Amino acid sequence: MSIEWSFTGGGLLCRSVLADENDEFALDTDDIPGVDVLLHSSVGDLTLSVHPFLDKIEAGNVSAVDDTNEEEDGTYRMVWPAGIYLAQYLTSPAAKVLLTNKTRCLELGSGMGVAGMGLIAALVRDNSTAHVALTDLPAAMPLLRANYGGNKDELLPGETATRIKVAVEEFAWGDPVALMLNNASEEKYDLLLCADVLYDPTKEVIDGLCTSINSLLNHDTGLILFSTRWRKNDEERVFFEQMEKMGYTFVIVDQLATELGGGSHATPDTSDASDGSQEEEEEPKAVAISRSALTWQEFGDDECEKNKAYFAGVTVKVNGKDVAVVDLTDEDFDDMDEEDFDDYEAMNIQIYAGYKNKI
């Protein structure tokens, strides 16, 4: 048995476990790093610190993680790249226009809570009053609660906890009882967050996700911020097609932000300019950059000319040389350093804004 780690920007992206015949494996926590996620400097000098086994560490039970258990499959113990990307976007000035008057917010599939905690930091910055729910499956609750608890004091300093109410709650997508209770409630959510939730795009997963979004969202004022790292393009596209049939529209987040009077999330971070000038910082802190304007219909479609042109035109560094993405080999991925792999990941991450169409 072995544990493999992938890193980006000094932070853990994912973990894969190669199991042997034993059901359980021992963990040496000294060899397992925590993850620091740098947020945009518009929320101050704030870094989220999470750990993939914090619940086990706090419980003094780090030697019994059963990776053969379907509920202990490890997915919620990963800091997914699209979650980092969404947290950084939410805390950038570009997202402010999308967060205006959002008072009831919920994240689906929170994992360790990175994106949801990014939202909390942004709401504090904007002096908002809101309720935020971080949700996931029952098995994920101890880890999610532990990591939120470890960041709570920095996220909600002083009196801000009286304005921003945070709940960590169980929610299984498509659960009939939970959906029945929510459908009967008049209190819907005006902001839903989803980050890297299509890594397993089965029919059951997509049906449950679509049904849950439709039940939870306020159809008049609600907004979905959906950050995805495209992997199985055609299978993942089914989610957007299904939501379209249900009367929803998803567009690149920059498009909606611009229509509402905001800007692109590629806008330079100038929030720390003390003299009021618009000079760009030499090294903007954690600014998420959108690499393409491909729609969900276009991204990864081998028949789409815009998609083909994009991936033929963008390059990443491999051993100091520029290599077109369409020409990358398995050997190239092995030779990439962390920073170059980050660049490749960013090319495959898109943030979409979704909403229910008005009839």
Tab-separated table of C-alpha atoms in Angstrom:
chain	number	residue	atom	x	y	z
A	1	MET	CA	0.000	0.000	0.000
A	2	SER	CA	1.214	3.528	-0.703
A	3	ILE	CA	-0.070	7.073	-0.449
A	4	GLU	CA	0.497	9.438	-3.344
A	5	TRP	CA	0.241	13.203	-2.955
A	6	SER	CA	-0.146	15.905	-5.573
A	7	PHE	CA	0.624	19.523	-4.801
A	8	THR	CA	-0.118	22.918	-6.276
A	9	GLY	CA	1.212	26.267	-5.166
A	10	GLY	CA	2.465	24.750	-1.933
A	11	GLY	CA	-0.956	23.235	-1.250
A	12	LEU	CA	-2.218	19.690	-1.396
A	13	LEU	CA	-4.485	19.022	-4.358
A	14	CYS	CA	-5.327	15.381	-4.013
A	15	ARG	CA	-4.426	12.075	-2.494
A	16	SER	CA	-4.767	8.646	-4.008
A	17	VAL	CA	-4.471	5.458	-2.001
A	18	LEU	CA	-3.144	2.251	-3.456
A	19	ALA	CA	-4.509	-0.329	-1.050
A	20	ASP	CA	-3.100	-3.748	-0.305
A	21	GLU	CA	-5.043	-6.692	1.050
A	22	ASN	CA	-5.542	-4.960	4.393
A	23	ASP	CA	-8.657	-2.917	4.987
A	24	GLU	CA	-6.904	-0.362	7.156
A	25	PHE	CA	-3.626	1.501	6.934
A	26	ALA	CA	-1.588	3.391	9.495
A	27	LEU	CA	-0.922	7.093	9.082
A	28	ASP	CA	2.160	8.941	10.214
A	29	THR	CA	0.751	12.458	10.515
A	30	ASP	CA	4.260	13.909	10.536
A	31	ASP	CA	4.516	12.876	6.879
A	32	ILE	CA	1.153	14.327	5.894
A	33	PRO	CA	1.242	18.084	5.365
A	34	GLY	CA	-1.550	20.472	6.114
A	35	VAL	CA	-2.704	22.715	3.305
A	36	ASP	CA	-2.525	26.508	3.244
A	37	VAL	CA	-4.869	28.217	0.793
A	38	LEU	CA	-3.987	31.833	0.111
A	39	LEU	CA	-7.000	34.112	-0.325
A	40	HIS	CA	-7.167	37.382	-2.230
A	41	SER	CA	-5.638	40.312	-0.390
A	42	SER	CA	-8.931	42.239	-0.537
A	43	VAL	CA	-9.979	40.194	2.523
A	44	GLY	CA	-6.757	41.081	4.316
A	45	ASP	CA	-3.811	38.856	5.116
A	46	LEU	CA	-5.905	35.707	5.405
A	47	THR	CA	-4.809	32.156	4.680
A	48	LEU	CA	-7.039	29.125	5.209
A	49	SER	CA	-5.264	26.240	6.920
A	50	VAL	CA	-6.814	22.806	6.472
A	51	HIS	CA	-5.639	19.251	7.048
A	52	PRO	CA	-6.963	16.106	5.346
A	53	PHE	CA	-6.935	14.111	8.585
A	54	LEU	CA	-7.624	16.786	11.185
A	55	ASP	CA	-10.684	14.902	12.459
A	56	LYS	CA	-8.591	11.783	13.044
A	57	ILE	CA	-5.819	13.765	14.695
A	58	GLU	CA	-8.219	15.528	17.056
A	59	ALA	CA	-9.856	12.215	17.899
A	60	GLY	CA	-6.480	10.538	18.453
A	61	ASN	CA	-7.467	7.886	15.920
A	62	VAL	CA	-5.093	8.368	13.003
A	63	SER	CA	-4.317	4.687	12.606
A	64	ALA	CA	-7.711	3.559	11.385
A	65	VAL	CA	-8.790	5.036	8.064
A	66	ASP	CA	-10.717	2.419	6.116
A	67	ASP	CA	-10.279	3.311	2.452
A	68	THR	CA	-12.290	0.284	1.295
A	69	ASN	CA	-15.402	1.736	2.920
A	70	GLU	CA	-17.469	3.510	0.262
A	71	GLU	CA	-18.113	6.377	2.666
A	72	GLU	CA	-14.362	6.644	3.357
A	73	ASP	CA	-13.315	6.868	-0.295
A	74	GLY	CA	-11.032	9.818	0.350
A	75	THR	CA	-12.721	12.338	-1.934
A	76	TYR	CA	-13.690	14.671	0.895
A	77	ARG	CA	-10.140	14.453	2.242
A	78	MET	CA	-8.801	16.256	-0.818
A	79	VAL	CA	-8.341	19.941	-1.458
A	80	TRP	CA	-9.711	19.993	-4.977
A	81	PRO	CA	-8.224	22.524	-7.421
A	82	ALA	CA	-11.561	24.041	-8.415
A	83	GLY	CA	-12.326	24.635	-4.733
A	84	ILE	CA	-9.115	26.629	-4.309
A	85	TYR	CA	-9.901	28.524	-7.499
A	86	LEU	CA	-13.451	29.363	-6.328
A	87	ALA	CA	-12.253	30.500	-2.876
A	88	GLN	CA	-9.751	32.838	-4.496
A	89	TYR	CA	-12.357	34.182	-6.908
A	90	LEU	CA	-14.954	34.756	-4.183
A	91	THR	CA	-12.474	36.823	-2.186
A	92	SER	CA	-11.432	38.920	-5.194
A	93	PRO	CA	-13.071	42.314	-5.850
A	94	ALA	CA	-14.571	40.908	-9.073
A	95	ALA	CA	-16.992	38.728	-7.096
A	96	LYS	CA	-18.467	41.548	-5.003
A	97	VAL	CA	-21.209	42.332	-7.491
A	98	LEU	CA	-22.355	38.701	-7.430
A	99	LEU	CA	-22.516	38.563	-3.630
A	100	THR	CA	-24.664	41.669	-3.194
A	101	ASN	CA	-27.806	40.927	-1.138
A	102	LYS	CA	-26.958	37.244	-0.796
A	103	THR	CA	-28.170	36.447	2.709
A	104	ARG	CA	-28.829	32.696	2.553
A	105	CYS	CA	-25.918	30.726	1.129
A	106	LEU	CA	-25.194	27.017	0.899
A	107	GLU	CA	-22.286	24.977	-0.402
A	108	LEU	CA	-22.960	21.500	-1.783
A	109	GLY	CA	-20.205	18.921	-1.326
A	110	SER	CA	-18.030	21.112	0.901
A	111	GLY	CA	-15.325	18.531	1.606
A	112	MET	CA	-12.901	20.407	3.867
A	113	GLY	CA	-14.839	23.637	3.313
A	114	VAL	CA	-12.288	25.677	1.354
A	115	ALA	CA	-14.735	27.346	-1.062
A	116	GLY	CA	-17.347	27.923	1.622
A	117	MET	CA	-14.803	29.496	3.948
A	118	GLY	CA	-13.664	31.717	1.085
A	119	LEU	CA	-17.272	32.892	0.804
A	120	ILE	CA	-17.413	33.618	4.541
A	121	ALA	CA	-14.261	35.746	4.272
A	122	ALA	CA	-15.785	37.687	1.367
A	123	LEU	CA	-19.066	38.303	3.233
A	124	VAL	CA	-17.127	39.596	6.241
A	125	ARG	CA	-15.160	41.936	3.970
A	126	ASP	CA	-18.400	43.269	2.473
A	127	ASN	CA	-20.010	43.844	5.904
A	128	SER	CA	-22.817	41.504	4.914
A	129	THR	CA	-25.343	39.841	7.173
A	130	ALA	CA	-25.876	36.254	6.086
A	131	HIS	CA	-26.440	32.621	6.943
A	132	VAL	CA	-23.948	30.182	5.400
A	133	ALA	CA	-24.394	26.402	5.384
A	134	LEU	CA	-21.479	24.084	4.614
A	135	THR	CA	-22.849	20.658	3.660
A	136	ASP	CA	-21.637	17.206	2.762
A	137	LEU	CA	-22.343	13.533	3.415
A	138	PRO	CA	-22.551	12.269	7.026
A	139	ALA	CA	-19.110	10.604	6.786
A	140	ALA	CA	-17.523	13.968	5.927
A	141	MET	CA	-18.993	15.865	8.892
A	142	PRO	CA	-16.181	15.308	11.457
A	143	LEU	CA	-13.510	16.515	9.013
A	144	LEU	CA	-15.556	19.475	7.785
A	145	ARG	CA	-16.408	20.559	11.340
A	146	ALA	CA	-12.781	20.203	12.442
A	147	ASN	CA	-11.386	22.273	9.579
A	148	TYR	CA	-14.037	24.977	9.857
A	149	GLY	CA	-13.451	25.085	13.605
A	150	GLY	CA	-9.716	25.474	13.036
A	151	ASN	CA	-10.274	28.564	10.887
A	152	LYS	CA	-13.326	30.077	12.572
A	153	ASP	CA	-11.553	32.590	14.788
A	154	GLU	CA	-9.640	34.103	11.871
A	155	LEU	CA	-12.655	34.047	9.566
A	156	LEU	CA	-15.046	35.617	12.062
A	157	PRO	CA	-13.069	37.966	14.308
A	158	GLY	CA	-14.695	40.133	16.935
A	159	GLU	CA	-18.364	40.911	16.400
A	160	THR	CA	-18.558	39.518	12.861
A	161	ALA	CA	-19.902	36.206	14.182
A	162	THR	CA	-23.094	38.036	15.124
A	163	ARG	CA	-23.627	38.995	11.460
A	164	ILE	CA	-22.439	35.847	9.701
A	165	LYS	CA	-24.086	32.699	11.023
A	166	VAL	CA	-22.420	29.478	9.890
A	167	ALA	CA	-23.825	25.960	10.090
A	168	VAL	CA	-22.129	22.680	9.179
A	169	GLU	CA	-24.874	20.288	8.111
A	170	GLU	CA	-25.409	16.860	6.583
A	171	PHE	CA	-26.950	16.847	3.138
A	172	ALA	CA	-26.994	13.979	0.645
A	173	TRP	CA	-27.823	15.084	-2.890
A	174	GLY	CA	-31.253	13.934	-3.942
A	175	ASP	CA	-32.226	12.736	-0.462
A	176	PRO	CA	-36.035	12.548	-0.707
A	177	VAL	CA	-36.732	13.437	2.933
A	178	ALA	CA	-34.401	16.459	2.940
A	179	LEU	CA	-35.781	17.648	-0.387
A	180	MET	CA	-39.369	17.206	0.766
A	181	LEU	CA	-38.700	19.321	3.842
A	182	ASN	CA	-36.903	21.951	1.769
A	183	ASN	CA	-39.646	22.073	-0.855
A	184	ALA	CA	-42.144	22.760	1.919
A	185	SER	CA	-40.012	25.600	3.251
A	186	GLU	CA	-40.449	29.146	2.002
A	187	GLU	CA	-36.816	29.938	2.858
A	188	LYS	CA	-34.776	29.055	-0.212
A	189	TYR	CA	-31.125	29.916	-0.835
A	190	ASP	CA	-30.065	32.883	-2.939
A	191	LEU	CA	-26.521	31.576	-3.433
A	192	LEU	CA	-25.340	28.003	-4.003
A	193	LEU	CA	-21.668	27.050	-4.292
A	194	CYS	CA	-20.424	23.945	-6.077
A	195	ALA	CA	-16.708	23.178	-6.509
A	196	ASP	CA	-15.327	20.100	-8.274
A	197	VAL	CA	-18.539	18.151	-7.749
A	198	LEU	CA	-18.451	16.370	-11.127
A	199	TYR	CA	-15.362	14.217	-10.532
A	200	ASP	CA	-17.677	11.161	-10.614
A	201	PRO	CA	-20.285	12.134	-13.227
A	202	THR	CA	-22.567	9.103	-12.962
A	203	LYS	CA	-26.282	9.383	-13.696
A	204	GLU	CA	-27.078	8.981	-10.000
A	205	VAL	CA	-24.692	11.784	-9.025
A	206	ILE	CA	-25.911	14.165	-11.722
A	207	ASP	CA	-29.602	13.445	-11.068
A	208	GLY	CA	-29.136	14.042	-7.329
A	209	LEU	CA	-27.153	17.234	-7.870
A	210	CYS	CA	-29.638	18.685	-10.368
A	211	THR	CA	-32.641	17.828	-8.189
A	212	SER	CA	-30.998	19.320	-5.112
A	213	ILE	CA	-30.041	22.576	-6.821
A	214	ASN	CA	-33.544	22.995	-8.206
A	215	SER	CA	-35.084	22.369	-4.787
A	216	LEU	CA	-32.721	24.549	-2.757
A	217	LEU	CA	-32.389	27.604	-4.993
A	218	ASN	CA	-34.597	30.676	-4.847
A	219	HIS	CA	-35.799	30.701	-8.444
A	220	ASP	CA	-36.352	34.459	-8.465
A	221	THR	CA	-33.109	35.777	-6.960
A	222	GLY	CA	-30.870	32.730	-6.677
A	223	LEU	CA	-27.405	32.326	-8.184
A	224	ILE	CA	-25.235	29.229	-8.588
A	225	LEU	CA	-21.447	29.638	-8.667
A	226	PHE	CA	-20.156	26.427	-10.187
A	227	SER	CA	-16.397	25.851	-10.336
A	228	THR	CA	-15.352	22.761	-12.247
A	229	ARG	CA	-12.099	21.159	-13.303
A	230	TRP	CA	-12.998	19.477	-16.588
A	231	ARG	CA	-11.845	15.842	-16.760
A	232	LYS	CA	-14.466	13.621	-18.410
A	233	ASN	CA	-15.764	16.381	-20.637
A	234	ASP	CA	-18.716	14.733	-22.376
A	235	GLU	CA	-19.900	12.947	-19.230
A	236	GLU	CA	-19.690	16.116	-17.155
A	237	ARG	CA	-21.455	18.126	-19.857
A	238	VAL	CA	-24.572	16.036	-19.154
A	239	PHE	CA	-25.044	18.004	-15.920
A	240	PHE	CA	-25.285	21.302	-17.792
A	241	GLU	CA	-27.529	19.790	-20.460
A	242	GLN	CA	-29.854	18.436	-17.801
A	243	MET	CA	-29.977	21.761	-15.981
A	244	GLU	CA	-30.723	23.507	-19.273
A	245	LYS	CA	-33.710	21.211	-19.790
A	246	MET	CA	-34.861	22.193	-16.285
A	247	GLY	CA	-34.857	25.858	-17.305
A	248	TYR	CA	-31.412	26.998	-16.160
A	249	THR	CA	-28.714	29.029	-17.877
A	250	PHE	CA	-24.992	28.738	-17.103
A	251	VAL	CA	-22.522	31.325	-18.411
A	252	ILE	CA	-18.871	32.128	-17.772
A	253	VAL	CA	-18.841	33.985	-14.458
A	254	ASP	CA	-17.065	37.006	-15.958
A	255	GLN	CA	-19.927	37.499	-18.400
A	256	LEU	CA	-22.561	37.797	-15.672
A	257	ALA	CA	-20.326	39.907	-13.413
A	258	THR	CA	-19.711	42.335	-16.283
A	259	GLU	CA	-23.419	42.529	-17.102
A	260	LEU	CA	-24.074	43.451	-13.453
A	261	GLY	CA	-21.473	46.213	-13.536
A	262	GLY	CA	-18.518	44.303	-12.111
A	263	GLY	CA	-15.327	43.192	-13.803
A	264	SER	CA	-13.301	40.197	-14.839
A	265	HIS	CA	-11.599	38.089	-12.185
A	266	ALA	CA	-8.420	38.626	-14.164
A	267	THR	CA	-8.502	42.251	-12.948
A	268	PRO	CA	-5.213	43.141	-11.199
A	269	ASP	CA	-5.337	43.188	-7.414
A	270	THR	CA	-4.801	46.843	-6.454
A	271	SER	CA	-6.603	46.768	-3.123
A	272	ASP	CA	-3.475	47.558	-1.120
A	273	ALA	CA	-2.503	50.717	-3.034
A	274	SER	CA	-2.278	53.215	-0.164
A	275	ASP	CA	-2.021	56.343	-2.320
A	276	GLY	CA	-5.231	55.671	-4.238
A	277	SER	CA	-3.381	54.984	-7.468
A	278	GLN	CA	-4.245	52.129	-9.790
A	279	GLU	CA	-0.742	50.767	-10.055
A	280	GLU	CA	-0.691	47.013	-10.282
A	281	GLU	CA	1.089	45.164	-7.500
A	282	GLU	CA	4.247	43.438	-8.611
A	283	GLU	CA	2.988	40.135	-7.228
A	284	PRO	CA	-0.808	40.143	-6.775
A	285	LYS	CA	-1.807	37.822	-3.996
A	286	ALA	CA	-3.797	34.750	-5.047
A	287	VAL	CA	-5.480	36.298	-8.070
A	288	ALA	CA	-7.391	33.634	-9.986
A	289	ILE	CA	-6.961	34.073	-13.731
A	290	SER	CA	-9.506	32.805	-16.226
A	291	ARG	CA	-7.598	31.103	-19.011
A	292	SER	CA	-10.425	30.837	-21.531
A	293	ALA	CA	-13.908	32.067	-22.288
A	294	LEU	CA	-15.097	28.701	-23.579
A	295	THR	CA	-18.699	27.953	-22.688
A	296	TRP	CA	-19.758	24.641	-21.183
A	297	GLN	CA	-21.030	23.652	-24.611
A	298	GLU	CA	-17.587	24.325	-26.149
A	299	PHE	CA	-15.060	23.189	-23.547
A	300	GLY	CA	-13.473	19.879	-24.472
A	301	ASP	CA	-15.677	19.365	-27.530
A	302	ASP	CA	-13.331	17.915	-30.137
A	303	GLU	CA	-15.637	19.097	-32.918
A	304	CYS	CA	-15.689	22.704	-31.709
A	305	GLU	CA	-13.319	25.018	-33.581
A	306	LYS	CA	-13.015	27.445	-30.662
A	307	ASN	CA	-12.042	24.600	-28.338
A	308	LYS	CA	-9.491	23.227	-30.798
A	309	ALA	CA	-8.001	26.671	-31.345
A	310	TYR	CA	-7.731	27.339	-27.632
A	311	PHE	CA	-5.889	24.141	-26.752
A	312	ALA	CA	-3.686	24.327	-29.830
A	313	GLY	CA	-2.696	27.871	-28.915
A	314	VAL	CA	-1.958	27.568	-25.204
A	315	THR	CA	1.292	26.138	-23.912
A	316	VAL	CA	2.803	25.025	-20.628
A	317	LYS	CA	6.402	24.750	-19.570
A	318	VAL	CA	8.006	21.313	-19.490
A	319	ASN	CA	11.678	21.296	-18.532
A	320	GLY	CA	11.812	24.978	-19.408
A	321	LYS	CA	10.343	24.520	-22.888
A	322	ASP	CA	6.907	25.590	-24.144
A	323	VAL	CA	4.768	22.623	-25.149
A	324	ALA	CA	1.300	23.005	-26.679
A	325	VAL	CA	-1.355	21.414	-24.485
A	326	VAL	CA	-2.573	19.245	-27.361
A	327	ASP	CA	0.919	17.758	-27.653
A	328	LEU	CA	1.449	16.861	-23.988
A	329	THR	CA	2.467	13.273	-23.248
A	330	ASP	CA	2.434	11.229	-20.041
A	331	GLU	CA	6.179	11.749	-19.854
A	332	ASP	CA	5.665	15.524	-20.026
A	333	PHE	CA	3.368	15.396	-17.002
A	334	ASP	CA	5.994	13.436	-15.098
A	335	ASP	CA	8.582	16.095	-15.962
A	336	MET	CA	6.475	19.120	-14.955
A	337	ASP	CA	7.356	20.968	-11.780
A	338	GLU	CA	4.625	22.096	-9.392
A	339	GLU	CA	4.267	25.591	-10.824
A	340	ASP	CA	3.968	24.327	-14.394
A	341	PHE	CA	1.393	21.742	-13.335
A	342	ASP	CA	-0.571	24.545	-11.642
A	343	ASP	CA	-0.673	26.335	-14.993
A	344	TYR	CA	-2.006	23.217	-16.697
A	345	GLU	CA	-4.666	22.735	-14.013
A	346	ALA	CA	-5.816	26.341	-14.398
A	347	MET	CA	-6.380	25.805	-18.117
A	348	ASN	CA	-8.948	23.127	-17.297
A	349	ILE	CA	-10.837	25.006	-14.577
A	350	GLN	CA	-13.852	27.152	-15.349
A	351	ILE	CA	-16.208	29.063	-13.066
A	352	TYR	CA	-19.761	29.323	-14.341
A	353	ALA	CA	-22.664	31.363	-12.997
A	354	GLY	CA	-26.067	29.709	-13.198
A	355	TYR	CA	-29.597	30.920	-12.646
A	356	LYS	CA	-33.192	29.890	-13.284
A	357	ASN	CA	-34.628	31.428	-16.420
A	358	LYS	CA	-37.488	33.841	-15.935
A	359	ILE	CA	-40.624	32.797	-17.774
